[in-house]
Amino acid sequence: MYGAGPSGWLLVALCAAAGVYCMLRTHSVVEEQRRTAGDEALMGFGMAAMAVPTAVLAPSRWAWLAYAAVFGVAALRALWAARTSPPHLHHLVGALAMVYMAAVMAAAPSAHGGHGPSGVPLVTGALLLYFTAYVLWAGVRLIPVAAVAGDARSAGTGWSDRPEVARACRLSMGIAMLAMLLAL
């Protein structure tokens, strides 16, 4: 999705690190952490794969269609899970955004790095608005948790069970999604 340069690799590193952290959260003793960790890990690794600079790997049309299929299944799973767990609504929007970006890239695989069609402007704009609002909301939510972070450490919880780290991970993936949508 990106041209050569450090920004593409930084995005890959950020998303891959978020994916690894989310995979570690799947083993958390906190049930809330485990419920969402798998979906978030898939999102992190998928975003990392889609952000690999095109100078290194330029996926073919079928690869973009495979991304769309994988995230289409993830969207269906998130829709089913959202019936009983509202956080999965965000996973649904994220998965649908990934399907949308993959479909745009499948329609014009040579148009990487903003040099071609950028999808449907209304859909891209709506996703940009949603993720901008999400990033602002997630950032504000992170502030009070960081202020009491010392309490969580004294309770003996592991770093993978700390809510402020999970929120920071979600915030970083939201920022990465904004960057990917802007580069579309």
N, CA, C and O atoms as a DFTB+ gen file, in Angstrom:
736 C
 N C O
     1  1       0.817      -1.178       0.000
     2  2       0.000       0.000       0.000
     3  2       0.869       1.252       0.000
     4  3       0.415       2.306      -0.445
     5  1       2.080       1.167       0.478
     6  2       2.956       2.321       0.582
     7  2       4.134       2.195      -0.353
     8  3       4.527       1.092      -0.734
     9  1       4.695       3.335      -0.721
    10  2       5.929       3.356      -1.485
    11  2       7.095       3.069      -0.566
    12  3       6.924       2.836       0.631
    13  1       8.299       3.090      -1.149
    14  2       9.491       2.838      -0.348
    15  2       9.686       3.979       0.647
    16  3       9.293       5.117       0.391
    17  1      10.281       3.665       1.752
    18  2      10.567       4.714       2.725
    19  2      10.339       4.250       4.134
    20  3       9.685       3.236       4.380
    21  1      10.895       5.017       5.069
    22  2      10.794       4.628       6.473
    23  2       9.373       4.672       7.022
    24  3       9.058       3.924       7.947
    25  1       8.502       5.531       6.477
    26  2       7.144       5.607       7.027
    27  2       6.379       4.298       6.833
    28  3       5.634       3.876       7.717
    29  1       6.560       3.665       5.692
    30  2       5.909       2.374       5.456
    31  2       6.403       1.313       6.419
    32  3       5.615       0.534       6.954
    33  1       7.729       1.284       6.641
    34  2       8.290       0.286       7.554
    35  2       7.914       0.565       9.001
    36  3       7.716      -0.369       9.778
    37  1       7.812       1.839       9.375
    38  2       7.366       2.164      10.731
    39  2       5.932       1.699      10.952
    40  3       5.589       1.214      12.031
    41  1       5.103       1.847       9.932
    42  2       3.720       1.390      10.033
    43  2       3.669      -0.134      10.151
    44  3       2.884      -0.672      10.933
    45  1       4.499      -0.824       9.381
    46  2       4.570      -2.291       9.481
    47  2       4.990      -2.689      10.890
    48  3       4.382      -3.573      11.494
    49  1       6.022      -2.042      11.414
    50  2       6.517      -2.377      12.752
    51  2       5.462      -2.099      13.820
    52  3       5.263      -2.915      14.721
    53  1       4.790      -0.964      13.729
    54  2       3.755      -0.615      14.700
    55  2       2.629      -1.643      14.692
    56  3       2.201      -2.111      15.747
    57  1       2.156      -1.990      13.509
    58  2       1.038      -2.936      13.413
    59  2       1.454      -4.350      13.825
    60  3       0.684      -5.057      14.475
    61  1       2.657      -4.761      13.455
    62  2       3.131      -6.089      13.855
    63  2       3.320      -6.162      15.370
    64  3       2.978      -7.169      15.989
    65  1       3.861      -5.101      15.968
    66  2       4.027      -5.080      17.423
    67  2       2.665      -5.134      18.116
    68  3       2.506      -5.822      19.124
    69  1       1.695      -4.415      17.582
    70  2       0.343      -4.464      18.152
    71  2      -0.227      -5.874      18.025
    72  3      -0.869      -6.371      18.950
    73  1       0.006      -6.516      16.887
    74  2      -0.469      -7.888      16.698
    75  2       0.161      -8.855      17.686
    76  3      -0.525      -9.714      18.240
    77  1       1.461      -8.722      17.909
    78  2       2.158      -9.590      18.870
    79  2       1.612      -9.368      20.272
    80  3       1.331     -10.327      20.992
    81  1       1.460      -8.111      20.661
    82  2       0.930      -7.834      21.992
    83  2      -0.476      -8.417      22.153
    84  3      -0.801      -8.990      23.192
    85  1      -1.296      -8.267      21.129
    86  2      -2.659      -8.810      21.211
    87  2      -2.643     -10.329      21.298
    88  3      -3.483     -10.919      21.977
    89  1      -1.698     -10.966      20.621
    90  2      -1.579     -12.423      20.745
    91  2      -1.223     -12.810      22.184
    92  3      -1.729     -13.805      22.703
    93  1      -0.362     -12.032      22.821
    94  2      -0.022     -12.305      24.222
    95  2      -1.239     -12.137      25.121
    96  3      -1.389     -12.853      26.111
    97  1      -2.108     -11.189      24.777
    98  2      -3.320     -10.960      25.581
    99  2      -4.316     -12.107      25.483
   100  3      -5.203     -12.218      26.329
   101  1      -4.194     -12.963      24.472
   102  2      -5.116     -14.099      24.378
   103  2      -4.916     -15.075      25.536
   104  3      -5.779     -15.912      25.802
   105  1      -3.789     -14.969      26.217
   106  2      -3.497     -15.835      27.376
   107  2      -3.696     -15.113      28.697
   108  3      -3.257     -15.600      29.738
   109  1      -4.339     -13.984      28.672
   110  2      -4.549     -13.168      29.862
   111  2      -5.468     -13.874      30.866
   112  3      -6.296     -14.708      30.500
   113  1      -5.298     -13.518      32.126
   114  2      -6.202     -14.023      33.152
   115  2      -7.474     -13.180      33.223
   116  3      -8.449     -13.571      33.865
   117  1      -7.460     -12.025      32.560
   118  2      -8.608     -11.125      32.540
   119  2      -9.493     -11.490      31.350
   120  3      -9.068     -11.412      30.198
   121  1     -10.730     -11.891      31.646
   122  2     -11.628     -12.366      30.587
   123  2     -11.867     -11.322      29.506
   124  3     -11.899     -11.658      28.322
   125  1     -12.034     -10.066      29.892
   126  2     -12.276      -9.006      28.911
   127  2     -11.128      -8.901      27.916
   128  3     -11.354      -8.657      26.731
   129  1      -9.900      -9.084      28.389
   130  2      -8.725      -9.026      27.513
   131  2      -8.763     -10.173      26.498
   132  3      -8.504      -9.965      25.313
   133  1      -9.083     -11.367      26.960
   134  2      -9.090     -12.537      26.076
   135  2     -10.167     -12.445      25.005
   136  3      -9.951     -12.876      23.873
   137  1     -11.339     -11.882      25.353
   138  2     -12.464     -11.829      24.412
   139  2     -12.143     -11.075      23.141
   140  3     -12.569     -11.474      22.057
   141  1     -11.399      -9.994      23.257
   142  2     -11.149      -9.151      22.090
   143  2      -9.752      -9.320      21.504
   144  3      -9.490      -8.841      20.400
   145  1      -8.867      -9.979      22.206
   146  2      -7.462     -10.047      21.793
   147  2      -7.252     -10.725      20.441
   148  3      -6.433     -10.256      19.651
   149  1      -7.951     -11.790      20.156
   150  2      -7.772     -12.506      18.887
   151  2      -8.152     -11.654      17.689
   152  3      -7.433     -11.614      16.691
   153  1      -9.290     -10.972      17.792
   154  2      -9.722     -10.100      16.700
   155  2      -8.724      -8.970      16.483
   156  3      -8.415      -8.615      15.345
   157  1      -8.227      -8.413      17.566
   158  2      -7.275      -7.311      17.463
   159  2      -5.929      -7.789      16.927
   160  3      -5.259      -7.049      16.207
   161  1      -5.523      -9.009      17.265
   162  2      -4.275      -9.554      16.720
   163  2      -4.390      -9.743      15.206
   164  3      -3.471      -9.400      14.462
   165  1      -5.515     -10.287      14.757
   166  2      -5.736     -10.443      13.320
   167  2      -5.663      -9.090      12.621
   168  3      -5.061      -8.973      11.554
   169  1      -6.271      -8.080      13.213
   170  2      -6.256      -6.744      12.628
   171  2      -4.827      -6.204      12.567
   172  3      -4.421      -5.652      11.545
   173  1      -4.070      -6.355      13.640
   174  2      -2.691      -5.857      13.661
   175  2      -1.815      -6.532      12.615
   176  3      -1.092      -5.859      11.881
   177  1      -1.879      -7.863      12.544
   178  2      -1.060      -8.577      11.563
   179  2      -1.527      -8.295      10.132
   180  3      -0.704      -8.174       9.224
   181  1      -2.835      -8.192       9.931
   182  2      -3.352      -7.876       8.603
   183  2      -2.934      -6.496       8.146
   184  3      -2.570      -6.303       6.985
   185  1      -2.983      -5.535       9.052
   186  2      -2.562      -4.177       8.712
   187  2      -1.062      -4.151       8.419
   188  3      -0.621      -3.451       7.508
   189  1      -0.283      -4.905       9.182
   190  2       1.164      -4.966       8.930
   191  2       1.439      -5.534       7.540
   192  3       2.283      -5.016       6.809
   193  1       0.727      -6.593       7.180
   194  2       0.930      -7.197       5.856
   195  2       0.527      -6.242       4.737
   196  3       1.208      -6.163       3.714
   197  1      -0.569      -5.520       4.922
   198  2      -1.019      -4.601       3.888
   199  2      -0.121      -3.371       3.782
   200  3      -0.104      -2.718       2.739
   201  1       0.617      -3.042       4.826
   202  2       1.440      -1.834       4.837
   203  2       2.865      -2.057       4.340
   204  3       3.636      -1.101       4.251
   205  1       3.233      -3.295       4.014
   206  2       4.583      -3.549       3.516
   207  2       4.820      -2.695       2.276
   208  3       4.011      -2.718       1.349
   209  1       5.920      -1.941       2.245
   210  2       6.185      -1.068       1.089
   211  2       6.196      -1.841      -0.225
   212  3       6.697      -2.963      -0.294
   213  1       5.648      -1.236      -1.245
   214  2       5.518      -1.902      -2.543
   215  2       6.858      -2.141      -3.215
   216  3       6.947      -2.965      -4.126
   217  1       7.905      -1.440      -2.788
   218  2       9.224      -1.691      -3.342
   219  2       9.716      -3.086      -2.954
   220  3      10.544      -3.672      -3.651
   221  1       9.208      -3.610      -1.851
   222  2       9.599      -4.930      -1.373
   223  2       8.620      -5.992      -1.859
   224  3       9.028      -7.061      -2.314
   225  1       7.343      -5.696      -1.761
   226  2       6.315      -6.662      -2.124
   227  2       5.124      -5.925      -2.716
   228  3       4.498      -5.095      -2.058
   229  1       4.825      -6.240      -3.954
   230  2       3.665      -5.655      -4.624
   231  2       2.657      -6.785      -4.851
   232  3       2.740      -7.502      -5.847
   233  1       1.705      -6.941      -3.923
   234  2       0.753      -8.051      -4.036
   235  2      -0.043      -7.989      -5.338
   236  3      -0.373      -6.915      -5.842
   237  1      -0.335      -9.162      -5.856
   238  2      -1.145      -9.249      -7.073
   239  2      -2.619      -9.077      -6.712
   240  3      -2.977      -8.985      -5.538
   241  1      -3.445      -9.038      -7.714
   242  2      -4.875      -8.859      -7.519
   243  2      -5.460      -9.964      -6.639
   244  3      -6.293      -9.697      -5.773
   245  1      -5.024     -11.201      -6.862
   246  2      -5.576     -12.310      -6.076
   247  2      -5.220     -12.184      -4.603
   248  3      -6.000     -12.601      -3.747
   249  1      -4.038     -11.608      -4.286
   250  2      -3.658     -11.426      -2.879
   251  2      -4.584     -10.419      -2.209
   252  3      -4.996     -10.616      -1.066
   253  1      -4.916      -9.330      -2.925
   254  2      -5.841      -8.347      -2.362
   255  2      -7.224      -8.957      -2.175
   256  3      -7.915      -8.654      -1.203
   257  1      -7.627      -9.817      -3.106
   258  2      -8.918     -10.491      -2.964
   259  2      -8.899     -11.454      -1.768
   260  3      -9.909     -11.624      -1.085
   261  1      -7.749     -12.077      -1.524
   262  2      -7.623     -12.954      -0.347
   263  2      -7.731     -12.146       0.941
   264  3      -8.389     -12.570       1.891
   265  1      -7.080     -10.976       0.973
   266  2      -7.221     -10.091       2.134
   267  2      -8.695      -9.736       2.351
   268  3      -9.197      -9.778       3.474
   269  1      -9.373      -9.388       1.263
   270  2     -10.790      -9.022       1.368
   271  2     -11.608     -10.188       1.916
   272  3     -12.501      -9.988       2.739
   273  1     -11.307     -11.395       1.467
   274  2     -12.053     -12.571       1.939
   275  2     -11.790     -12.833       3.421
   276  3     -12.723     -13.097       4.179
   277  1     -10.528     -12.760       3.836
   278  2     -10.186     -13.008       5.246
   279  2     -10.878     -11.991       6.144
   280  3     -11.456     -12.351       7.169
   281  1     -10.817     -10.730       5.759
   282  2     -11.429      -9.707       6.607
   283  2     -12.949      -9.679       6.452
   284  3     -13.647      -9.171       7.330
   285  1     -13.467     -10.213       5.357
   286  2     -14.914     -10.388       5.243
   287  2     -15.412     -11.407       6.260
   288  3     -16.448     -11.213       6.896
   289  1     -14.661     -12.493       6.405
   290  2     -15.007     -13.498       7.420
   291  2     -14.868     -12.894       8.818
   292  3     -15.700     -13.139       9.692
   293  1     -13.805     -12.100       9.025
   294  2     -13.625     -11.444      10.330
   295  2     -14.783     -10.486      10.613
   296  3     -15.225     -10.370      11.756
   297  1     -15.274      -9.803       9.583
   298  2     -16.412      -8.890       9.768
   299  2     -17.666      -9.667      10.157
   300  3     -18.422      -9.227      11.024
   301  1     -17.892     -10.805       9.535
   302  2     -19.052     -11.630       9.900
   303  2     -18.938     -12.122      11.337
   304  3     -19.922     -12.129      12.077
   305  1     -17.734     -12.531      11.728
   306  2     -17.521     -12.985      13.111
   307  2     -17.764     -11.838      14.089
   308  3     -18.386     -12.032      15.133
   309  1     -17.272     -10.636      13.751
   310  2     -17.467      -9.477      14.628
   311  2     -18.943      -9.095      14.710
   312  3     -19.428      -8.691      15.767
   313  1     -19.648      -9.225      13.596
   314  2     -21.084      -8.938      13.601
   315  2     -21.807      -9.902      14.534
   316  3     -22.682      -9.490      15.295
   317  1     -21.450     -11.163      14.480
   318  2     -22.072     -12.168      15.344
   319  2     -21.727     -11.884      16.817
   320  3     -22.597     -11.966      17.685
   321  1     -20.474     -11.557      17.090
   322  2     -20.045     -11.297      18.468
   323  2     -20.629      -9.996      19.011
   324  3     -20.818      -9.863      20.220
   325  1     -20.913      -9.045      18.140
   326  2     -21.433      -7.739      18.584
   327  2     -22.830      -7.846      19.182
   328  3     -23.285      -6.924      19.859
   329  1     -23.507      -8.951      18.941
   330  2     -24.835      -9.140      19.524
   331  2     -24.780      -9.094      21.046
   332  3     -25.702      -8.593      21.689
   333  1     -23.706      -9.613      21.618
   334  2     -23.607      -9.687      23.075
   335  2     -22.460      -8.852      23.640
   336  3     -22.375      -8.672      24.855
   337  1     -21.581      -8.341      22.786
   338  2     -20.417      -7.597      23.264
   339  2     -20.200      -6.354      22.395
   340  3     -19.660      -6.460      21.294
   341  1     -20.615      -5.179      22.878
   342  2     -20.500      -3.948      22.088
   343  2     -19.101      -3.610      21.560
   344  3     -19.012      -3.007      20.491
   345  1     -17.993      -3.964      22.252
   346  2     -16.686      -3.642      21.673
   347  2     -16.464      -4.256      20.286
   348  3     -15.641      -3.773      19.509
   349  1     -17.198      -5.309      19.991
   350  2     -17.027      -5.942      18.685
   351  2     -17.602      -5.096      17.548
   352  3     -17.318      -5.372      16.382
   353  1     -18.394      -4.083      17.854
   354  2     -18.859      -3.173      16.801
   355  2     -17.671      -2.433      16.192
   356  3     -17.631      -2.214      14.981
   357  1     -16.719      -2.054      17.012
   358  2     -15.513      -1.414      16.482
   359  2     -14.725      -2.404      15.627
   360  3     -14.185      -2.031      14.585
   361  1     -14.659      -3.656      16.059
   362  2     -13.969      -4.674      15.260
   363  2     -14.672      -4.849      13.917
   364  3     -14.024      -5.064      12.893
   365  1     -15.994      -4.757      13.927
   366  2     -16.765      -4.859      12.684
   367  2     -16.389      -3.731      11.732
   368  3     -16.137      -3.972      10.551
   369  1     -16.352      -2.510      12.235
   370  2     -15.994      -1.366      11.387
   371  2     -14.561      -1.516      10.878
   372  3     -14.288      -1.245       9.709
   373  1     -13.655      -1.943      11.741
   374  2     -12.265      -2.139      11.331
   375  2     -12.126      -3.204      10.256
   376  3     -11.406      -3.015       9.276
   377  1     -12.816      -4.320      10.440
   378  2     -12.748      -5.390       9.443
   379  2     -13.354      -4.936       8.119
   380  3     -12.820      -5.243       7.053
   381  1     -14.463      -4.209       8.180
   382  2     -15.072      -3.700       6.950
   383  2     -14.162      -2.684       6.265
   384  3     -14.114      -2.627       5.036
   385  1     -13.438      -1.881       7.051
   386  2     -12.476      -0.945       6.466
   387  2     -11.359      -1.697       5.752
   388  3     -10.909      -1.283       4.683
   389  1     -10.915      -2.795       6.340
   390  2      -9.881      -3.602       5.696
   391  2     -10.401      -4.236       4.411
   392  3      -9.685      -4.288       3.411
   393  1     -11.645      -4.720       4.433
   394  2     -12.254      -5.272       3.214
   395  2     -12.310      -4.192       2.142
   396  3     -11.969      -4.439       0.985
   397  1     -12.735      -3.010       2.524
   398  2     -12.849      -1.890       1.587
   399  2     -11.489      -1.548       0.972
   400  3     -11.373      -1.415      -0.246
   401  1     -10.459      -1.406       1.818
   402  2      -9.136      -1.062       1.289
   403  2      -8.598      -2.156       0.379
   404  3      -8.005      -1.861      -0.659
   405  1      -8.797      -3.419       0.756
   406  2      -8.331      -4.514      -0.085
   407  2      -9.085      -4.541      -1.412
   408  3      -8.492      -4.818      -2.454
   409  1     -10.382      -4.256      -1.384
   410  2     -11.159      -4.234      -2.620
   411  2     -10.702      -3.105      -3.537
   412  3     -10.621      -3.284      -4.752
   413  1     -10.404      -1.951      -2.961
   414  2      -9.897      -0.830      -3.771
   415  2      -8.568      -1.211      -4.407
   416  3      -8.337      -0.942      -5.585
   417  1      -7.695      -1.838      -3.623
   418  2      -6.391      -2.235      -4.158
   419  2      -6.530      -3.362      -5.186
   420  3      -5.745      -3.423      -6.132
   421  1      -7.502      -4.243      -5.023
   422  2      -7.722      -5.308      -6.007
   423  2      -8.234      -4.721      -7.319
   424  3      -7.919      -5.225      -8.396
   425  1      -9.019      -3.664      -7.223
   426  2      -9.551      -3.035      -8.434
   427  2      -8.461      -2.299      -9.201
   428  3      -8.539      -2.188     -10.424
   429  1      -7.455      -1.800      -8.510
   430  2      -6.365      -1.054      -9.145
   431  2      -5.057      -1.370      -8.443
   432  3      -4.490      -0.492      -7.792
   433  1      -4.546      -2.624      -8.556
   434  2      -3.364      -3.014      -7.793
   435  2      -2.108      -2.213      -8.118
   436  3      -1.185      -2.183      -7.303
   437  1      -2.040      -1.570      -9.267
   438  2      -0.850      -0.786      -9.602
   439  2      -0.938       0.625      -9.044
   440  3      -0.007       1.413      -9.212
   441  1      -2.044       0.957      -8.382
   442  2      -2.257       2.321      -7.897
   443  2      -1.849       2.479      -6.439
   444  3      -2.587       3.073      -5.653
   445  1      -0.681       1.952      -6.066
   446  2      -0.221       2.042      -4.681
   447  2       0.264       3.444      -4.359
   448  3       0.634       4.202      -5.256
   449  1       0.262       3.781      -3.100
   450  2       0.867       5.008      -2.633
   451  2       0.144       6.269      -3.034
   452  3       0.767       7.329      -3.105
   453  1      -1.142       6.198      -3.299
   454  2      -1.901       7.390      -3.600
   455  2      -1.746       7.880      -5.026
   456  3      -2.093       9.023      -5.321
   457  1      -1.230       7.042      -5.924
   458  2      -1.030       7.460      -7.305
   459  2      -2.149       6.997      -8.224
   460  3      -1.978       7.011      -9.443
   461  1      -3.258       6.599      -7.692
   462  2      -4.351       6.109      -8.513
   463  2      -5.666       6.305      -7.815
   464  3      -5.789       7.166      -6.944
   465  1      -6.652       5.517      -8.183
   466  2      -7.970       5.673      -7.577
   467  2      -7.918       5.459      -6.069
   468  3      -7.212       4.580      -5.575
   469  1      -8.668       6.267      -5.358
   470  2      -8.646       6.170      -3.899
   471  2      -9.958       5.625      -3.353
   472  3     -10.313       5.899      -2.206
   473  1     -10.659       4.877      -4.138
   474  2     -11.905       4.312      -3.676
   475  2     -13.044       5.303      -3.820
   476  3     -12.927       6.314      -4.513
   477  1     -14.117       5.006      -3.171
   478  2     -15.299       5.859      -3.197
   479  2     -15.080       6.975      -2.169
   480  3     -14.972       6.693      -0.976
   481  1     -15.012       8.230      -2.610
   482  2     -14.700       9.319      -1.671
   483  2     -15.628       9.372      -0.453
   484  3     -15.169       9.663       0.652
   485  1     -16.902       9.100      -0.632
   486  2     -17.830       9.139       0.495
   487  2     -17.499       8.057       1.527
   488  3     -17.535       8.315       2.730
   489  1     -17.180       6.859       1.064
   490  2     -16.839       5.761       1.985
   491  2     -15.501       6.046       2.661
   492  3     -15.365       5.882       3.874
   493  1     -14.515       6.471       1.875
   494  2     -13.209       6.799       2.450
   495  2     -13.354       7.909       3.484
   496  3     -12.779       7.827       4.569
   497  1     -14.116       8.941       3.154
   498  2     -14.332      10.051       4.081
   499  2     -15.031       9.613       5.353
   500  3     -14.661      10.044       6.445
   501  1     -16.041       8.758       5.222
   502  2     -16.761       8.270       6.406
   503  2     -15.830       7.454       7.298
   504  3     -15.867       7.587       8.522
   505  1     -15.001       6.614       6.693
   506  2     -14.053       5.825       7.488
   507  2     -13.011       6.719       8.148
   508  3     -12.634       6.488       9.297
   509  1     -12.544       7.735       7.433
   510  2     -11.604       8.683       8.028
   511  2     -12.223       9.400       9.221
   512  3     -11.571       9.574      10.250
   513  1     -13.476       9.813       9.085
   514  2     -14.164      10.473      10.206
   515  2     -14.313       9.530      11.392
   516  3     -14.055       9.912      12.533
   517  1     -14.731       8.290      11.118
   518  2     -14.922       7.323      12.190
   519  2     -13.613       7.087      12.940
   520  3     -13.580       7.158      14.168
   521  1     -12.529       6.804      12.200
   522  2     -11.272       6.484      12.873
   523  2     -10.632       7.702      13.525
   524  3      -9.917       7.560      14.517
   525  1     -10.874       8.895      12.991
   526  2     -10.408      10.100      13.669
   527  2     -11.119      10.253      15.011
   528  3     -10.486      10.523      16.032
   529  1     -12.436      10.079      14.998
   530  2     -13.203      10.158      16.245
   531  2     -12.756       9.063      17.218
   532  3     -12.626       9.310      18.417
   533  1     -12.521       7.854      16.700
   534  2     -12.091       6.750      17.556
   535  2     -10.737       7.053      18.198
   536  3     -10.550       6.818      19.391
   537  1      -9.791       7.575      17.410
   538  2      -8.462       7.885      17.934
   539  2      -8.551       8.952      19.021
   540  3      -7.896       8.840      20.058
   541  1      -9.343       9.963      18.792
   542  2      -9.512      11.009      19.812
   543  2     -10.149      10.442      21.073
   544  3      -9.699      10.729      22.182
   545  1     -11.191       9.641      20.907
   546  2     -11.868       9.018      22.053
   547  2     -10.917       8.083      22.802
   548  3     -10.855       8.113      24.031
   549  1     -10.178       7.253      22.062
   550  2      -9.259       6.303      22.693
   551  2      -8.130       7.041      23.412
   552  3      -7.687       6.615      24.478
   553  1      -7.669       8.139      22.832
   554  2      -6.619       8.925      23.481
   555  2      -7.095       9.545      24.779
   556  3      -6.370       9.547      25.774
   557  1      -8.304      10.067      24.774
   558  2      -8.868      10.657      25.989
   559  2      -9.082       9.580      27.049
   560  3      -8.842       9.821      28.232
   561  1      -9.528       8.409      26.640
   562  2      -9.730       7.308      27.591
   563  2      -8.425       6.833      28.198
   564  3      -8.404       6.324      29.319
   565  1      -7.351       6.995      27.470
   566  2      -6.057       6.518      27.952
   567  2      -5.497       7.414      29.049
   568  3      -4.772       6.932      29.920
   569  1      -5.808       8.677      29.028
   570  2      -5.238       9.628      29.985
   571  2      -5.527       9.253      31.435
   572  3      -4.582       9.167      32.220
   573  1      -6.793       9.024      31.839
   574  2      -7.025       8.688      33.251
   575  2      -6.417       7.354      33.658
   576  3      -5.994       7.196      34.803
   577  1      -6.367       6.395      32.745
   578  2      -5.807       5.090      33.088
   579  2      -4.315       5.214      33.333
   580  3      -3.787       4.589      34.253
   581  1      -3.630       6.004      32.530
   582  2      -2.193       6.185      32.710
   583  2      -1.896       6.864      34.044
   584  3      -0.853       6.609      34.646
   585  1      -2.785       7.711      34.505
   586  2      -2.571       8.419      35.767
   587  2      -2.615       7.475      36.964
   588  3      -2.004       7.769      37.991
   589  1      -3.311       6.363      36.862
   590  2      -3.407       5.411      37.964
   591  2      -2.682       4.115      37.644
   592  3      -2.963       3.082      38.251
   593  1      -1.753       4.159      36.697
   594  2      -1.050       2.940      36.277
   595  2      -0.297       2.291      37.433
   596  3      -0.148       1.070      37.456
   597  1       0.170       3.064      38.371
   598  2       0.893       2.497      39.505
   599  2       0.050       1.539      40.312
   600  3       0.578       0.588      40.889
   601  1      -1.258       1.768      40.365
   602  2      -2.141       0.884      41.116
   603  2      -2.177      -0.515      40.513
   604  3      -2.203      -1.502      41.248
   605  1      -2.178      -0.614      39.179
   606  2      -2.240      -1.920      38.523
   607  2      -0.964      -2.708      38.784
   608  3      -1.010      -3.925      38.961
   609  1       0.175      -2.023      38.809
   610  2       1.432      -2.719      39.063
   611  2       1.471      -3.268      40.485
   612  3       1.982      -4.363      40.719
   613  1       0.940      -2.517      41.417
   614  2       0.991      -2.979      42.802
   615  2       0.034      -4.144      43.046
   616  3       0.196      -4.889      44.012
   617  1      -0.966      -4.304      42.172
   618  2      -1.911      -5.403      42.340
   619  2      -1.335      -6.722      41.864
   620  3      -1.957      -7.765      42.067
   621  1      -0.149      -6.713      41.227
   622  2       0.486      -7.946      40.816
   623  2       0.018      -8.461      39.465
   624  3       0.255      -9.627      39.152
   625  1      -0.631      -7.646      38.660
   626  2      -1.051      -8.105      37.346
   627  2       0.125      -8.059      36.389
   628  3       1.020      -7.227      36.534
   629  1       0.122      -8.954      35.411
   630  2       1.177      -8.965      34.404
   631  2       1.004      -7.821      33.427
   632  3      -0.082      -7.252      33.310
   633  1       2.082      -7.482      32.721
   634  2       2.002      -6.348      31.803
   635  2       1.045      -6.623      30.659
   636  3       0.525      -5.677      30.066
   637  1       0.790      -7.886      30.325
   638  2      -0.165      -8.179      29.255
   639  2      -1.615      -8.067      29.735
   640  3      -2.541      -8.112      28.927
   641  1      -1.811      -7.920      31.049
   642  2      -3.164      -7.754      31.591
   643  2      -3.488      -6.308      31.924
   644  3      -4.582      -6.017      32.407
   645  1      -2.577      -5.417      31.679
   646  2      -2.765      -4.018      32.053
   647  2      -3.685      -3.330      31.061
   648  3      -3.393      -3.334      29.865
   649  1      -4.794      -2.736      31.514
   650  2      -5.754      -2.111      30.602
   651  2      -5.197      -0.918      29.838
   652  3      -5.602      -0.671      28.702
   653  1      -4.273      -0.171      30.447
   654  2      -3.746       0.995      29.735
   655  2      -2.872       0.584      28.561
   656  3      -2.810       1.304      27.565
   657  1      -2.193      -0.560      28.652
   658  2      -1.377      -1.028      27.532
   659  2      -2.290      -1.514      26.404
   660  3      -2.022      -1.254      25.231
   661  1      -3.361      -2.213      26.757
   662  2      -4.314      -2.654      25.734
   663  2      -4.955      -1.454      25.040
   664  3      -5.151      -1.468      23.825
   665  1      -5.278      -0.428      25.804
   666  2      -5.870       0.781      25.197
   667  2      -4.864       1.497      24.312
   668  3      -5.226       2.001      23.248
   669  1      -3.617       1.550      24.732
   670  2      -2.581       2.166      23.902
   671  2      -2.391       1.374      22.606
   672  3      -2.143       1.952      21.547
   673  1      -2.507       0.075      22.698
   674  2      -2.414      -0.781      21.514
   675  2      -3.558      -0.471      20.549
   676  3      -3.338      -0.337      19.346
   677  1      -4.773      -0.358      21.073
   678  2      -5.923      -0.023      20.229
   679  2      -5.774       1.367      19.617
   680  3      -6.119       1.583      18.455
   681  1      -5.262       2.297      20.399
   682  2      -5.027       3.647      19.899
   683  2      -4.025       3.627      18.747
   684  3      -4.239       4.281      17.727
   685  1      -2.936       2.881      18.906
   686  2      -1.928       2.825      17.844
   687  2      -2.479       2.184      16.584
   688  3      -2.134       2.603      15.479
   689  1      -3.329       1.177      16.727
   690  2      -3.931       0.563      15.535
   691  2      -4.926       1.519      14.876
   692  3      -5.059       1.518      13.653
   693  1      -5.619       2.328      15.664
   694  2      -6.510       3.329      15.092
   695  2      -5.745       4.377      14.302
   696  3      -6.175       4.793      13.227
   697  1      -4.603       4.802      14.843
   698  2      -3.756       5.762      14.137
   699  2      -3.215       5.140      12.851
   700  3      -3.156       5.801      11.814
   701  1      -2.823       3.873      12.922
   702  2      -2.323       3.182      11.734
   703  2      -3.420       3.063      10.674
   704  3      -3.151       3.199       9.480
   705  1      -4.644       2.812      11.109
   706  2      -5.756       2.727      10.153
   707  2      -5.960       4.074       9.471
   708  3      -6.201       4.125       8.265
   709  1      -5.869       5.155      10.219
   710  2      -5.968       6.484       9.618
   711  2      -4.885       6.676       8.558
   712  3      -5.165       7.159       7.461
   713  1      -3.650       6.298       8.886
   714  2      -2.554       6.449       7.934
   715  2      -2.797       5.632       6.669
   716  3      -2.519       6.095       5.563
   717  1      -3.315       4.422       6.832
   718  2      -3.572       3.569       5.661
   719  2      -4.710       4.149       4.814
   720  3      -4.640       4.118       3.585
   721  1      -5.738       4.669       5.448
   722  2      -6.832       5.265       4.694
   723  2      -6.376       6.520       3.962
   724  3      -6.794       6.766       2.830
   725  1      -5.526       7.311       4.596
   726  2      -5.008       8.518       3.938
   727  2      -4.139       8.174       2.744
   728  3      -4.118       8.910       1.757
   729  1      -3.415       7.049       2.825
   730  2      -2.529       6.648       1.730
   731  2      -3.263       5.900       0.620
   732  3      -2.684       5.640      -0.435
   733  1      -4.494       5.562       0.837
   734  2      -5.259       4.758      -0.123
   735  2      -5.339       5.409      -1.462
   736  3      -5.948       4.860      -2.380
